[in-house]
Amino acid sequence: MRAIVIEDKQLRWAEVPEPEAGAGEVVVEVTAAAVNRADLLQRQGNYPPPPGAPAYPGLECSGVISAVGPGVEGHHVGERVCALLAGGGYAERVAVPAGQLLPIPAGLSLVEAAALPEVACTVWSNTVAHDRLRAGETLLVHGGGSGIGTFAVQLGTALGARVLVTARAAKHERLRALGADVTIDYSEQDFVRVVHDVTDGRGADVVLDIIGAKYLARNIEALATNGRISVIGFQGGTRAELDLGALMAKRGSISSTSLRARPVPEKARIVAGVRDQVWPLVAAGLVKPVIHTTFPLAEAAEAQRVMESSDHLGKLLLLR
C-alpha cells in the first residue's frame, strides 16, 4: 500500500508494508484523515510516534473496516467507522485497536467524520472528564480557530457554559456563529483584562490552552477561584516561571496532558466517554465538524503548509 512517509523532515508518498490486524485490532481502509499540529511536530523530528505505532503521521481517520483481528467482537468487515490513532492515518490502510473505533455519527458523511475523533477525545478528556466543566461556568479557549478550538467552543456551548475564545479578528464572526459568547483578538487585546471585564472580575473557571509557557502567568491571572487550567500544547514554548503563590491564592490547578502516548486501555476509556457523552450532541446537531478545506492524501505537504500559516479555521482533511 501507499502512505506518506517522512524523510529528512519532508513528506513523501511512498510504498510501505501492509498493516495486519493483530489481536484486538482491525484494519481500516482509509477514506479520509485529518491534519493535526502534532503531525507537523513529527515531521520536524520533535514528536516521534510511540512504540508500536506506524512511523508515518496521522492521528485520526475515517473509513471502512477491511479486516478483523483475533479477539475483536462487535465489529465486522464493511463497517463504516472513524478512529483515534497513535499514528498511520496518512495512509491507504491502518491497523487500529478496536477500543479506539467510533461509529459514524448520525447525519454525518464518512469524510466529515474524519474531523472528529482526535479533537473530540482531546477536548472532552480535558474539559469534561478532568476539569469537570459544568453548565453556568466560564470556559476560556485559546487558539479558537484551530480544530481543537472550534470543537471546544461548540462543546462548551452545548454543555451550557459561557465560552470566551482568543483568535485573530478575521475568525471572530465564524466563532460567534459556533456559539462563542465573547471573542478576543489576542494581537490587539489583553485577554486577562477582557476575561475579568466580562465576568465582573470573577475569571474563567476552565482554561483550555494550546500556547503553553507564554500564557502560563496570564492564564493564572485570568483564572477564577477554584479554576482549572489544562495545557494541551506548547506553541508558545515549554518553559516558564510559575508563581505558586498566585495559583494557591485562587485554589487553582494546572494539568498538562497528551493523548497520543497514553496506553490503549486509557484511550479506550476516553473513546467510550466520547461515544456516550459527545456523539449524542453531534447527532443532535449541537456539535458539528468544522472543515476548512480538503486535499488529496498525496498532497499532505501542502495541507501542512496551510496549517503552519494558521490562516485556516477548523480542520484540514486528506482524502484518498
PDB file of C-alpha atoms in Angstrom:
ATOM      1  CA  MET A   1       0.000   0.000   0.000  1.00  0.00           C
ATOM      2  CA  ARG A   2       0.989   3.656  -0.103  1.00  0.00           C
ATOM      3  CA  ALA A   3       1.442   6.135   2.728  1.00  0.00           C
ATOM      4  CA  ILE A   4       3.032   9.484   3.481  1.00  0.00           C
ATOM      5  CA  VAL A   5       6.497   8.887   4.926  1.00  0.00           C
ATOM      6  CA  ILE A   6       8.905  11.366   6.499  1.00  0.00           C
ATOM      7  CA  GLU A   7      12.416  11.668   5.044  1.00  0.00           C
ATOM      8  CA  ASP A   8      14.782  14.495   6.032  1.00  0.00           C
ATOM      9  CA  LYS A   9      11.840  16.406   7.531  1.00  0.00           C
ATOM     10  CA  GLN A  10       9.956  16.226   4.234  1.00  0.00           C
ATOM     11  CA  LEU A  11       6.786  14.314   3.352  1.00  0.00           C
ATOM     12  CA  ARG A  12       6.852  11.758   0.552  1.00  0.00           C
ATOM     13  CA  TRP A  13       4.161   9.497  -0.967  1.00  0.00           C
ATOM     14  CA  ALA A  14       5.675   6.002  -0.951  1.00  0.00           C
ATOM     15  CA  GLU A  15       5.080   2.265  -0.894  1.00  0.00           C
ATOM     16  CA  VAL A  16       5.060   0.832   2.643  1.00  0.00           C
ATOM     17  CA  PRO A  17       4.253  -2.588   4.155  1.00  0.00           C
ATOM     18  CA  GLU A  18       0.611  -3.590   4.508  1.00  0.00           C
ATOM     19  CA  PRO A  19      -0.742  -3.365   8.073  1.00  0.00           C
ATOM     20  CA  GLU A  20      -2.072  -6.515   9.703  1.00  0.00           C
ATOM     21  CA  ALA A  21      -4.878  -6.788  12.223  1.00  0.00           C
ATOM     22  CA  GLY A  22      -3.271  -8.100  15.408  1.00  0.00           C
ATOM     23  CA  ALA A  23      -5.114  -9.361  18.457  1.00  0.00           C
ATOM     24  CA  GLY A  24      -7.806  -6.856  19.407  1.00  0.00           C
ATOM     25  CA  GLU A  25      -7.296  -4.800  16.242  1.00  0.00           C
ATOM     26  CA  VAL A  26      -8.998  -4.114  12.943  1.00  0.00           C
ATOM     27  CA  VAL A  27      -7.633  -2.763   9.673  1.00  0.00           C
ATOM     28  CA  VAL A  28      -9.421   0.311   8.332  1.00  0.00           C
ATOM     29  CA  GLU A  29      -9.419   1.180   4.637  1.00  0.00           C
ATOM     30  CA  VAL A  30      -8.923   4.931   4.961  1.00  0.00           C
ATOM     31  CA  THR A  31     -11.400   7.276   3.296  1.00  0.00           C
ATOM     32  CA  ALA A  32     -10.168  10.487   4.940  1.00  0.00           C
ATOM     33  CA  ALA A  33      -7.621  11.542   7.533  1.00  0.00           C
ATOM     34  CA  ALA A  34      -7.245  14.823   9.381  1.00  0.00           C
ATOM     35  CA  VAL A  35      -4.158  17.002   9.758  1.00  0.00           C
ATOM     36  CA  ASN A  36      -3.147  17.918  13.302  1.00  0.00           C
ATOM     37  CA  ARG A  37      -0.372  20.139  14.618  1.00  0.00           C
ATOM     38  CA  ALA A  38       1.239  17.064  16.164  1.00  0.00           C
ATOM     39  CA  ASP A  39       1.822  15.828  12.607  1.00  0.00           C
ATOM     40  CA  LEU A  40       3.904  18.921  11.900  1.00  0.00           C
ATOM     41  CA  LEU A  41       5.943  18.330  15.038  1.00  0.00           C
ATOM     42  CA  GLN A  42       6.530  14.730  13.986  1.00  0.00           C
ATOM     43  CA  ARG A  43       7.740  15.834  10.548  1.00  0.00           C
ATOM     44  CA  GLN A  44      10.144  18.248  12.242  1.00  0.00           C
ATOM     45  CA  GLY A  45      11.542  15.455  14.415  1.00  0.00           C
ATOM     46  CA  ASN A  46      10.044  16.782  17.651  1.00  0.00           C
ATOM     47  CA  TYR A  47       7.219  14.298  18.294  1.00  0.00           C
ATOM     48  CA  PRO A  48       8.148  10.695  17.496  1.00  0.00           C
ATOM     49  CA  PRO A  49       5.383   8.092  17.411  1.00  0.00           C
ATOM     50  CA  PRO A  50       5.004   5.893  20.488  1.00  0.00           C
ATOM     51  CA  PRO A  51       6.440   2.346  20.388  1.00  0.00           C
ATOM     52  CA  GLY A  52       4.491   0.065  18.082  1.00  0.00           C
ATOM     53  CA  ALA A  53       2.767   2.878  16.164  1.00  0.00           C
ATOM     54  CA  PRO A  54       3.292   3.332  12.405  1.00  0.00           C
ATOM     55  CA  ALA A  55       6.183   5.616  11.533  1.00  0.00           C
ATOM     56  CA  TYR A  56       4.063   7.883   9.344  1.00  0.00           C
ATOM     57  CA  PRO A  57       1.773  10.624  10.645  1.00  0.00           C
ATOM     58  CA  GLY A  58      -1.989  10.832  11.168  1.00  0.00           C
ATOM     59  CA  LEU A  59      -3.852  10.780  14.489  1.00  0.00           C
ATOM     60  CA  GLU A  60      -7.420  10.261  13.235  1.00  0.00           C
ATOM     61  CA  CYS A  61      -9.206   8.879  10.213  1.00  0.00           C
ATOM     62  CA  SER A  62     -12.472   7.545   8.863  1.00  0.00           C
ATOM     63  CA  GLY A  63     -13.069   4.614   6.586  1.00  0.00           C
ATOM     64  CA  VAL A  64     -14.354   1.065   6.245  1.00  0.00           C
ATOM     65  CA  ILE A  65     -13.130  -1.981   8.167  1.00  0.00           C
ATOM     66  CA  SER A  66     -11.353  -4.364   5.777  1.00  0.00           C
ATOM     67  CA  ALA A  67     -10.041  -6.970   8.259  1.00  0.00           C
ATOM     68  CA  VAL A  68     -10.815  -8.013  11.832  1.00  0.00           C
ATOM     69  CA  GLY A  69      -8.153  -9.485  14.107  1.00  0.00           C
ATOM     70  CA  PRO A  70      -8.433 -12.214  16.757  1.00  0.00           C
ATOM     71  CA  GLY A  71     -10.494 -11.367  19.826  1.00  0.00           C
ATOM     72  CA  VAL A  72     -12.422  -8.484  18.295  1.00  0.00           C
ATOM     73  CA  GLU A  73     -16.133  -8.548  18.994  1.00  0.00           C
ATOM     74  CA  GLY A  74     -18.869  -6.188  17.865  1.00  0.00           C
ATOM     75  CA  HIS A  75     -17.159  -5.100  14.640  1.00  0.00           C
ATOM     76  CA  HIS A  76     -17.237  -6.556  11.135  1.00  0.00           C
ATOM     77  CA  VAL A  77     -15.728  -6.195   7.685  1.00  0.00           C
ATOM     78  CA  GLY A  78     -17.555  -3.484   5.738  1.00  0.00           C
ATOM     79  CA  GLU A  79     -18.449  -1.431   8.834  1.00  0.00           C
ATOM     80  CA  ARG A  80     -18.098   2.334   8.464  1.00  0.00           C
ATOM     81  CA  VAL A  81     -16.096   3.839  11.339  1.00  0.00           C
ATOM     82  CA  CYS A  82     -13.882   6.688  12.413  1.00  0.00           C
ATOM     83  CA  ALA A  83     -10.902   6.148  14.677  1.00  0.00           C
ATOM     84  CA  LEU A  84      -8.441   7.681  17.127  1.00  0.00           C
ATOM     85  CA  LEU A  85      -4.901   6.669  16.111  1.00  0.00           C
ATOM     86  CA  ALA A  86      -1.411   6.676  17.586  1.00  0.00           C
ATOM     87  CA  GLY A  87      -0.176   7.254  14.022  1.00  0.00           C
ATOM     88  CA  GLY A  88      -0.552   5.994  10.485  1.00  0.00           C
ATOM     89  CA  GLY A  89      -3.617   7.900   9.309  1.00  0.00           C
ATOM     90  CA  TYR A  90      -1.791   9.358   6.284  1.00  0.00           C
ATOM     91  CA  ALA A  91      -2.094   6.009   4.514  1.00  0.00           C
ATOM     92  CA  GLU A  92      -4.374   3.850   2.434  1.00  0.00           C
ATOM     93  CA  ARG A  93      -4.907   1.430   5.341  1.00  0.00           C
ATOM     94  CA  VAL A  94      -4.159   1.461   9.057  1.00  0.00           C
ATOM     95  CA  ALA A  95      -4.417  -1.030  11.928  1.00  0.00           C
ATOM     96  CA  VAL A  96      -6.438   0.277  14.896  1.00  0.00           C
ATOM     97  CA  PRO A  97      -7.171  -1.150  18.366  1.00  0.00           C
ATOM     98  CA  ALA A  98     -10.897  -1.898  18.381  1.00  0.00           C
ATOM     99  CA  GLY A  99     -11.396   0.191  21.516  1.00  0.00           C
ATOM    100  CA  GLN A 100     -10.387   3.297  19.564  1.00  0.00           C
ATOM    101  CA  LEU A 101     -13.130   2.955  16.957  1.00  0.00           C
ATOM    102  CA  LEU A 102     -16.183   5.176  16.902  1.00  0.00           C
ATOM    103  CA  PRO A 103     -19.349   4.837  14.805  1.00  0.00           C
ATOM    104  CA  ILE A 104     -20.064   7.452  12.168  1.00  0.00           C
ATOM    105  CA  PRO A 105     -22.361   9.944  13.947  1.00  0.00           C
ATOM    106  CA  ALA A 106     -25.893  10.163  12.628  1.00  0.00           C
ATOM    107  CA  GLY A 107     -26.228  12.822   9.945  1.00  0.00           C
ATOM    108  CA  LEU A 108     -22.527  12.957   9.015  1.00  0.00           C
ATOM    109  CA  SER A 109     -20.768  11.654   5.936  1.00  0.00           C
ATOM    110  CA  LEU A 110     -17.817   9.304   6.134  1.00  0.00           C
ATOM    111  CA  VAL A 111     -15.499  12.155   5.129  1.00  0.00           C
ATOM    112  CA  GLU A 112     -16.883  14.613   7.701  1.00  0.00           C
ATOM    113  CA  ALA A 113     -16.417  12.081  10.491  1.00  0.00           C
ATOM    114  CA  ALA A 114     -12.628  12.117   9.982  1.00  0.00           C
ATOM    115  CA  ALA A 115     -12.571  15.607  11.509  1.00  0.00           C
ATOM    116  CA  LEU A 116     -13.832  14.463  14.901  1.00  0.00           C
ATOM    117  CA  PRO A 117     -12.007  11.657  16.791  1.00  0.00           C
ATOM    118  CA  GLU A 118      -8.807  13.392  17.921  1.00  0.00           C
ATOM    119  CA  VAL A 119     -10.356  16.763  18.734  1.00  0.00           C
ATOM    120  CA  ALA A 120     -13.370  15.206  20.447  1.00  0.00           C
ATOM    121  CA  CYS A 121     -11.209  12.936  22.603  1.00  0.00           C
ATOM    122  CA  THR A 122      -8.749  15.721  23.447  1.00  0.00           C
ATOM    123  CA  VAL A 123     -11.340  18.351  24.337  1.00  0.00           C
ATOM    124  CA  TRP A 124     -13.715  16.026  26.197  1.00  0.00           C
ATOM    125  CA  SER A 125     -10.977  14.298  28.221  1.00  0.00           C
ATOM    126  CA  ASN A 126      -9.571  17.634  29.383  1.00  0.00           C
ATOM    127  CA  THR A 127     -12.536  19.967  29.816  1.00  0.00           C
ATOM    128  CA  VAL A 128     -15.154  17.445  30.923  1.00  0.00           C
ATOM    129  CA  ALA A 129     -13.533  14.273  32.267  1.00  0.00           C
ATOM    130  CA  HIS A 130     -10.636  16.039  34.003  1.00  0.00           C
ATOM    131  CA  ASP A 131     -11.670  19.664  34.584  1.00  0.00           C
ATOM    132  CA  ARG A 132     -15.361  18.910  35.214  1.00  0.00           C
ATOM    133  CA  LEU A 133     -16.746  21.823  33.186  1.00  0.00           C
ATOM    134  CA  ARG A 134     -20.339  22.430  34.237  1.00  0.00           C
ATOM    135  CA  ALA A 135     -23.281  24.428  32.960  1.00  0.00           C
ATOM    136  CA  GLY A 136     -23.089  28.054  34.076  1.00  0.00           C
ATOM    137  CA  GLU A 137     -19.274  28.082  34.282  1.00  0.00           C
ATOM    138  CA  THR A 138     -16.948  30.135  32.075  1.00  0.00           C
ATOM    139  CA  LEU A 139     -14.638  28.369  29.622  1.00  0.00           C
ATOM    140  CA  LEU A 140     -11.699  30.252  28.097  1.00  0.00           C
ATOM    141  CA  VAL A 141     -10.397  28.644  24.895  1.00  0.00           C
ATOM    142  CA  HIS A 142      -7.096  29.704  23.352  1.00  0.00           C
ATOM    143  CA  GLY A 143      -6.485  29.111  19.657  1.00  0.00           C
ATOM    144  CA  GLY A 144     -10.148  29.332  18.787  1.00  0.00           C
ATOM    145  CA  GLY A 145      -9.623  28.982  15.045  1.00  0.00           C
ATOM    146  CA  SER A 146      -7.963  25.577  15.299  1.00  0.00           C
ATOM    147  CA  GLY A 147      -9.695  22.219  15.084  1.00  0.00           C
ATOM    148  CA  ILE A 148      -9.411  21.956  18.864  1.00  0.00           C
ATOM    149  CA  GLY A 149     -10.722  25.482  19.318  1.00  0.00           C
ATOM    150  CA  THR A 150     -13.732  25.221  17.038  1.00  0.00           C
ATOM    151  CA  PHE A 151     -14.717  21.943  18.684  1.00  0.00           C
ATOM    152  CA  ALA A 152     -14.213  23.283  22.232  1.00  0.00           C
ATOM    153  CA  VAL A 153     -16.375  26.332  21.512  1.00  0.00           C
ATOM    154  CA  GLN A 154     -19.230  24.108  20.382  1.00  0.00           C
ATOM    155  CA  LEU A 155     -18.878  21.542  23.163  1.00  0.00           C
ATOM    156  CA  GLY A 156     -18.694  24.213  25.864  1.00  0.00           C
ATOM    157  CA  THR A 157     -21.787  25.909  24.446  1.00  0.00           C
ATOM    158  CA  ALA A 158     -23.683  22.606  24.195  1.00  0.00           C
ATOM    159  CA  LEU A 159     -22.867  21.890  27.855  1.00  0.00           C
ATOM    160  CA  GLY A 160     -24.276  25.232  28.944  1.00  0.00           C
ATOM    161  CA  ALA A 161     -21.001  27.014  29.662  1.00  0.00           C
ATOM    162  CA  ARG A 162     -20.210  30.607  28.778  1.00  0.00           C
ATOM    163  CA  VAL A 163     -17.431  30.431  26.177  1.00  0.00           C
ATOM    164  CA  LEU A 164     -14.698  33.034  25.705  1.00  0.00           C
ATOM    165  CA  VAL A 165     -12.196  32.490  22.909  1.00  0.00           C
ATOM    166  CA  THR A 166      -8.959  34.056  21.684  1.00  0.00           C
ATOM    167  CA  ALA A 167      -8.331  34.192  17.930  1.00  0.00           C
ATOM    168  CA  ARG A 168      -7.428  36.507  15.086  1.00  0.00           C
ATOM    169  CA  ALA A 169     -10.111  39.104  14.431  1.00  0.00           C
ATOM    170  CA  ALA A 170     -10.845  37.671  10.976  1.00  0.00           C
ATOM    171  CA  LYS A 171     -12.136  34.494  12.622  1.00  0.00           C
ATOM    172  CA  HIS A 172     -14.421  36.113  15.198  1.00  0.00           C
ATOM    173  CA  GLU A 173     -17.636  36.121  13.184  1.00  0.00           C
ATOM    174  CA  ARG A 174     -17.378  32.389  12.472  1.00  0.00           C
ATOM    175  CA  LEU A 175     -16.554  31.623  16.098  1.00  0.00           C
ATOM    176  CA  ARG A 176     -19.571  33.576  17.325  1.00  0.00           C
ATOM    177  CA  ALA A 177     -21.699  31.592  14.875  1.00  0.00           C
ATOM    178  CA  LEU A 178     -20.351  28.419  16.503  1.00  0.00           C
ATOM    179  CA  GLY A 179     -21.511  29.659  19.904  1.00  0.00           C
ATOM    180  CA  ALA A 180     -18.700  31.773  21.354  1.00  0.00           C
ATOM    181  CA  ASP A 181     -20.106  34.390  23.724  1.00  0.00           C
ATOM    182  CA  VAL A 182     -17.007  36.599  23.675  1.00  0.00           C
ATOM    183  CA  THR A 183     -14.263  36.720  21.039  1.00  0.00           C
ATOM    184  CA  ILE A 184     -10.873  38.239  21.909  1.00  0.00           C
ATOM    185  CA  ASP A 185      -8.284  39.438  19.386  1.00  0.00           C
ATOM    186  CA  TYR A 186      -5.095  38.320  21.090  1.00  0.00           C
ATOM    187  CA  SER A 187      -2.972  40.645  18.920  1.00  0.00           C
ATOM    188  CA  GLU A 188      -4.870  43.766  19.998  1.00  0.00           C
ATOM    189  CA  GLN A 189      -6.494  42.950  23.343  1.00  0.00           C
ATOM    190  CA  ASP A 190      -5.261  41.767  26.731  1.00  0.00           C
ATOM    191  CA  PHE A 191      -7.255  38.585  27.238  1.00  0.00           C
ATOM    192  CA  VAL A 192      -6.827  38.771  31.022  1.00  0.00           C
ATOM    193  CA  ARG A 193      -8.500  42.183  31.154  1.00  0.00           C
ATOM    194  CA  VAL A 194     -11.309  41.084  28.826  1.00  0.00           C
ATOM    195  CA  VAL A 195     -11.975  37.943  30.873  1.00  0.00           C
ATOM    196  CA  HIS A 196     -12.224  39.944  34.079  1.00  0.00           C
ATOM    197  CA  ASP A 197     -14.355  42.639  32.443  1.00  0.00           C
ATOM    198  CA  VAL A 198     -16.952  40.240  31.065  1.00  0.00           C
ATOM    199  CA  THR A 199     -17.084  38.078  34.216  1.00  0.00           C
ATOM    200  CA  ASP A 200     -17.301  41.054  36.623  1.00  0.00           C
ATOM    201  CA  GLY A 201     -13.875  40.197  37.979  1.00  0.00           C
ATOM    202  CA  ARG A 202     -14.615  36.538  38.672  1.00  0.00           C
ATOM    203  CA  GLY A 203     -12.416  34.992  35.966  1.00  0.00           C
ATOM    204  CA  ALA A 204     -12.579  31.790  33.928  1.00  0.00           C
ATOM    205  CA  ASP A 205     -13.455  28.502  35.628  1.00  0.00           C
ATOM    206  CA  VAL A 206     -11.716  26.377  32.998  1.00  0.00           C
ATOM    207  CA  VAL A 207      -8.919  27.368  30.598  1.00  0.00           C
ATOM    208  CA  LEU A 208      -8.059  25.157  27.609  1.00  0.00           C
ATOM    209  CA  ASP A 209      -4.625  26.263  26.431  1.00  0.00           C
ATOM    210  CA  ILE A 210      -2.615  25.282  23.345  1.00  0.00           C
ATOM    211  CA  ILE A 211       0.029  28.001  23.865  1.00  0.00           C
ATOM    212  CA  GLY A 212       1.895  26.831  26.962  1.00  0.00           C
ATOM    213  CA  ALA A 213       4.735  28.798  28.577  1.00  0.00           C
ATOM    214  CA  LYS A 214       3.939  32.182  27.014  1.00  0.00           C
ATOM    215  CA  TYR A 215       0.468  32.223  28.568  1.00  0.00           C
ATOM    216  CA  LEU A 216       1.137  30.469  31.886  1.00  0.00           C
ATOM    217  CA  ALA A 217       1.262  33.517  34.186  1.00  0.00           C
ATOM    218  CA  ARG A 218      -1.573  35.294  32.372  1.00  0.00           C
ATOM    219  CA  ASN A 219      -3.777  32.203  32.491  1.00  0.00           C
ATOM    220  CA  ILE A 220      -3.401  32.166  36.262  1.00  0.00           C
ATOM    221  CA  GLU A 221      -4.322  35.872  36.345  1.00  0.00           C
ATOM    222  CA  ALA A 222      -7.424  35.108  34.290  1.00  0.00           C
ATOM    223  CA  LEU A 223      -8.433  32.156  36.459  1.00  0.00           C
ATOM    224  CA  ALA A 224     -11.430  32.152  38.788  1.00  0.00           C
ATOM    225  CA  THR A 225     -11.217  30.851  42.342  1.00  0.00           C
ATOM    226  CA  ASN A 226     -11.134  27.044  42.180  1.00  0.00           C
ATOM    227  CA  GLY A 227     -10.366  27.339  38.469  1.00  0.00           C
ATOM    228  CA  ARG A 228      -8.688  24.678  36.351  1.00  0.00           C
ATOM    229  CA  ILE A 229      -6.123  25.089  33.554  1.00  0.00           C
ATOM    230  CA  SER A 230      -5.432  22.343  31.006  1.00  0.00           C
ATOM    231  CA  VAL A 231      -2.319  22.835  28.895  1.00  0.00           C
ATOM    232  CA  ILE A 232      -2.506  20.694  25.762  1.00  0.00           C
ATOM    233  CA  GLY A 233       0.023  22.430  23.507  1.00  0.00           C
ATOM    234  CA  PHE A 234       3.272  24.376  23.550  1.00  0.00           C
ATOM    235  CA  GLN A 235       3.098  26.778  20.631  1.00  0.00           C
ATOM    236  CA  GLY A 236       4.405  29.469  22.998  1.00  0.00           C
ATOM    237  CA  GLY A 237       7.215  27.381  24.473  1.00  0.00           C
ATOM    238  CA  THR A 238       7.696  24.781  27.205  1.00  0.00           C
ATOM    239  CA  ARG A 239       9.494  26.675  29.981  1.00  0.00           C
ATOM    240  CA  ALA A 240       8.101  29.446  32.185  1.00  0.00           C
ATOM    241  CA  GLU A 241       8.292  30.599  35.777  1.00  0.00           C
ATOM    242  CA  LEU A 242       5.303  29.534  37.865  1.00  0.00           C
ATOM    243  CA  ASP A 243       4.107  31.729  40.726  1.00  0.00           C
ATOM    244  CA  LEU A 244       2.782  29.084  43.106  1.00  0.00           C
ATOM    245  CA  GLY A 245       1.528  31.790  45.442  1.00  0.00           C
ATOM    246  CA  ALA A 246      -0.734  33.219  42.741  1.00  0.00           C
ATOM    247  CA  LEU A 247      -2.045  29.756  41.912  1.00  0.00           C
ATOM    248  CA  MET A 248      -2.574  28.855  45.580  1.00  0.00           C
ATOM    249  CA  ALA A 249      -4.395  32.127  46.242  1.00  0.00           C
ATOM    250  CA  LYS A 250      -7.006  31.029  43.717  1.00  0.00           C
ATOM    251  CA  ARG A 251      -7.013  27.407  44.878  1.00  0.00           C
ATOM    252  CA  GLY A 252      -6.374  26.682  41.229  1.00  0.00           C
ATOM    253  CA  SER A 253      -4.932  23.667  39.456  1.00  0.00           C
ATOM    254  CA  ILE A 254      -2.882  23.130  36.302  1.00  0.00           C
ATOM    255  CA  SER A 255      -2.652  19.908  34.346  1.00  0.00           C
ATOM    256  CA  SER A 256      -0.761  19.111  31.179  1.00  0.00           C
ATOM    257  CA  THR A 257      -1.770  16.100  29.149  1.00  0.00           C
ATOM    258  CA  SER A 258      -1.151  14.409  25.830  1.00  0.00           C
ATOM    259  CA  LEU A 259      -3.349  11.825  24.179  1.00  0.00           C
ATOM    260  CA  ARG A 260      -1.136  10.052  21.672  1.00  0.00           C
ATOM    261  CA  ALA A 261       1.177   8.178  24.063  1.00  0.00           C
ATOM    262  CA  ARG A 262      -1.491   7.009  26.501  1.00  0.00           C
ATOM    263  CA  PRO A 263      -1.867   3.246  26.900  1.00  0.00           C
ATOM    264  CA  VAL A 264      -4.503   1.597  24.730  1.00  0.00           C
ATOM    265  CA  PRO A 265      -6.867   0.891  27.687  1.00  0.00           C
ATOM    266  CA  GLU A 266      -6.805   4.593  28.670  1.00  0.00           C
ATOM    267  CA  LYS A 267      -7.590   5.647  25.130  1.00  0.00           C
ATOM    268  CA  ALA A 268     -10.420   3.119  25.004  1.00  0.00           C
ATOM    269  CA  ARG A 269     -11.960   4.653  28.140  1.00  0.00           C
ATOM    270  CA  ILE A 270     -11.740   8.141  26.633  1.00  0.00           C
ATOM    271  CA  VAL A 271     -13.256   6.945  23.362  1.00  0.00           C
ATOM    272  CA  ALA A 272     -16.093   5.281  25.286  1.00  0.00           C
ATOM    273  CA  GLY A 273     -16.767   8.538  27.129  1.00  0.00           C
ATOM    274  CA  VAL A 274     -16.852  10.475  23.871  1.00  0.00           C
ATOM    275  CA  ARG A 275     -19.225   7.937  22.310  1.00  0.00           C
ATOM    276  CA  ASP A 276     -21.575   8.141  25.293  1.00  0.00           C
ATOM    277  CA  GLN A 277     -21.468  11.877  26.032  1.00  0.00           C
ATOM    278  CA  VAL A 278     -20.371  13.690  22.860  1.00  0.00           C
ATOM    279  CA  TRP A 279     -21.764  11.630  19.972  1.00  0.00           C
ATOM    280  CA  PRO A 280     -25.396  12.324  21.030  1.00  0.00           C
ATOM    281  CA  LEU A 281     -24.601  16.058  20.832  1.00  0.00           C
ATOM    282  CA  VAL A 282     -23.183  15.553  17.326  1.00  0.00           C
ATOM    283  CA  ALA A 283     -26.232  13.532  16.271  1.00  0.00           C
ATOM    284  CA  ALA A 284     -28.462  16.339  17.579  1.00  0.00           C
ATOM    285  CA  GLY A 285     -26.565  18.924  15.517  1.00  0.00           C
ATOM    286  CA  LEU A 286     -25.278  20.768  18.595  1.00  0.00           C
ATOM    287  CA  VAL A 287     -21.642  19.962  17.743  1.00  0.00           C
ATOM    288  CA  LYS A 288     -20.521  19.774  14.116  1.00  0.00           C
ATOM    289  CA  PRO A 289     -17.223  19.148  12.339  1.00  0.00           C
ATOM    290  CA  VAL A 290     -15.765  22.410  11.073  1.00  0.00           C
ATOM    291  CA  ILE A 291     -13.794  21.681   7.897  1.00  0.00           C
ATOM    292  CA  HIS A 292     -11.707  24.413   6.313  1.00  0.00           C
ATOM    293  CA  THR A 293     -10.782  22.516   3.153  1.00  0.00           C
ATOM    294  CA  THR A 294      -9.662  19.138   1.804  1.00  0.00           C
ATOM    295  CA  PHE A 295      -6.572  17.915  -0.068  1.00  0.00           C
ATOM    296  CA  PRO A 296      -5.695  14.676  -1.835  1.00  0.00           C
ATOM    297  CA  LEU A 297      -3.743  12.451   0.538  1.00  0.00           C
ATOM    298  CA  ALA A 298      -0.673  12.639  -1.710  1.00  0.00           C
ATOM    299  CA  GLU A 299      -0.664  16.443  -1.154  1.00  0.00           C
ATOM    300  CA  ALA A 300      -0.226  16.225   2.616  1.00  0.00           C
ATOM    301  CA  ALA A 301       2.761  18.580   2.455  1.00  0.00           C
ATOM    302  CA  GLU A 302       0.570  21.382   1.114  1.00  0.00           C
ATOM    303  CA  ALA A 303      -2.038  20.719   3.810  1.00  0.00           C
ATOM    304  CA  GLN A 304       0.640  21.029   6.471  1.00  0.00           C
ATOM    305  CA  ARG A 305       1.835  24.274   4.909  1.00  0.00           C
ATOM    306  CA  VAL A 306      -1.669  25.708   5.284  1.00  0.00           C
ATOM    307  CA  MET A 307      -1.762  24.598   8.912  1.00  0.00           C
ATOM    308  CA  GLU A 308       1.599  26.258   9.590  1.00  0.00           C
ATOM    309  CA  SER A 309       0.224  29.537   8.241  1.00  0.00           C
ATOM    310  CA  SER A 310      -2.626  29.438  10.807  1.00  0.00           C
ATOM    311  CA  ASP A 311      -4.902  31.050   8.227  1.00  0.00           C
ATOM    312  CA  HIS A 312      -7.404  28.208   8.399  1.00  0.00           C
ATOM    313  CA  LEU A 313     -10.452  27.832  10.624  1.00  0.00           C
ATOM    314  CA  GLY A 314     -11.274  24.316  11.714  1.00  0.00           C
ATOM    315  CA  LYS A 315      -9.912  21.081  10.272  1.00  0.00           C
ATOM    316  CA  LEU A 316      -7.862  20.248   7.192  1.00  0.00           C
ATOM    317  CA  LEU A 317      -8.670  16.832   5.705  1.00  0.00           C
ATOM    318  CA  LEU A 318      -6.750  14.478   3.433  1.00  0.00           C
ATOM    319  CA  LEU A 319      -8.842  12.399   1.042  1.00  0.00           C
ATOM    320  CA  ARG A 320      -7.997   9.097  -0.636  1.00  0.00           C
TER     321      ARG A 320
END
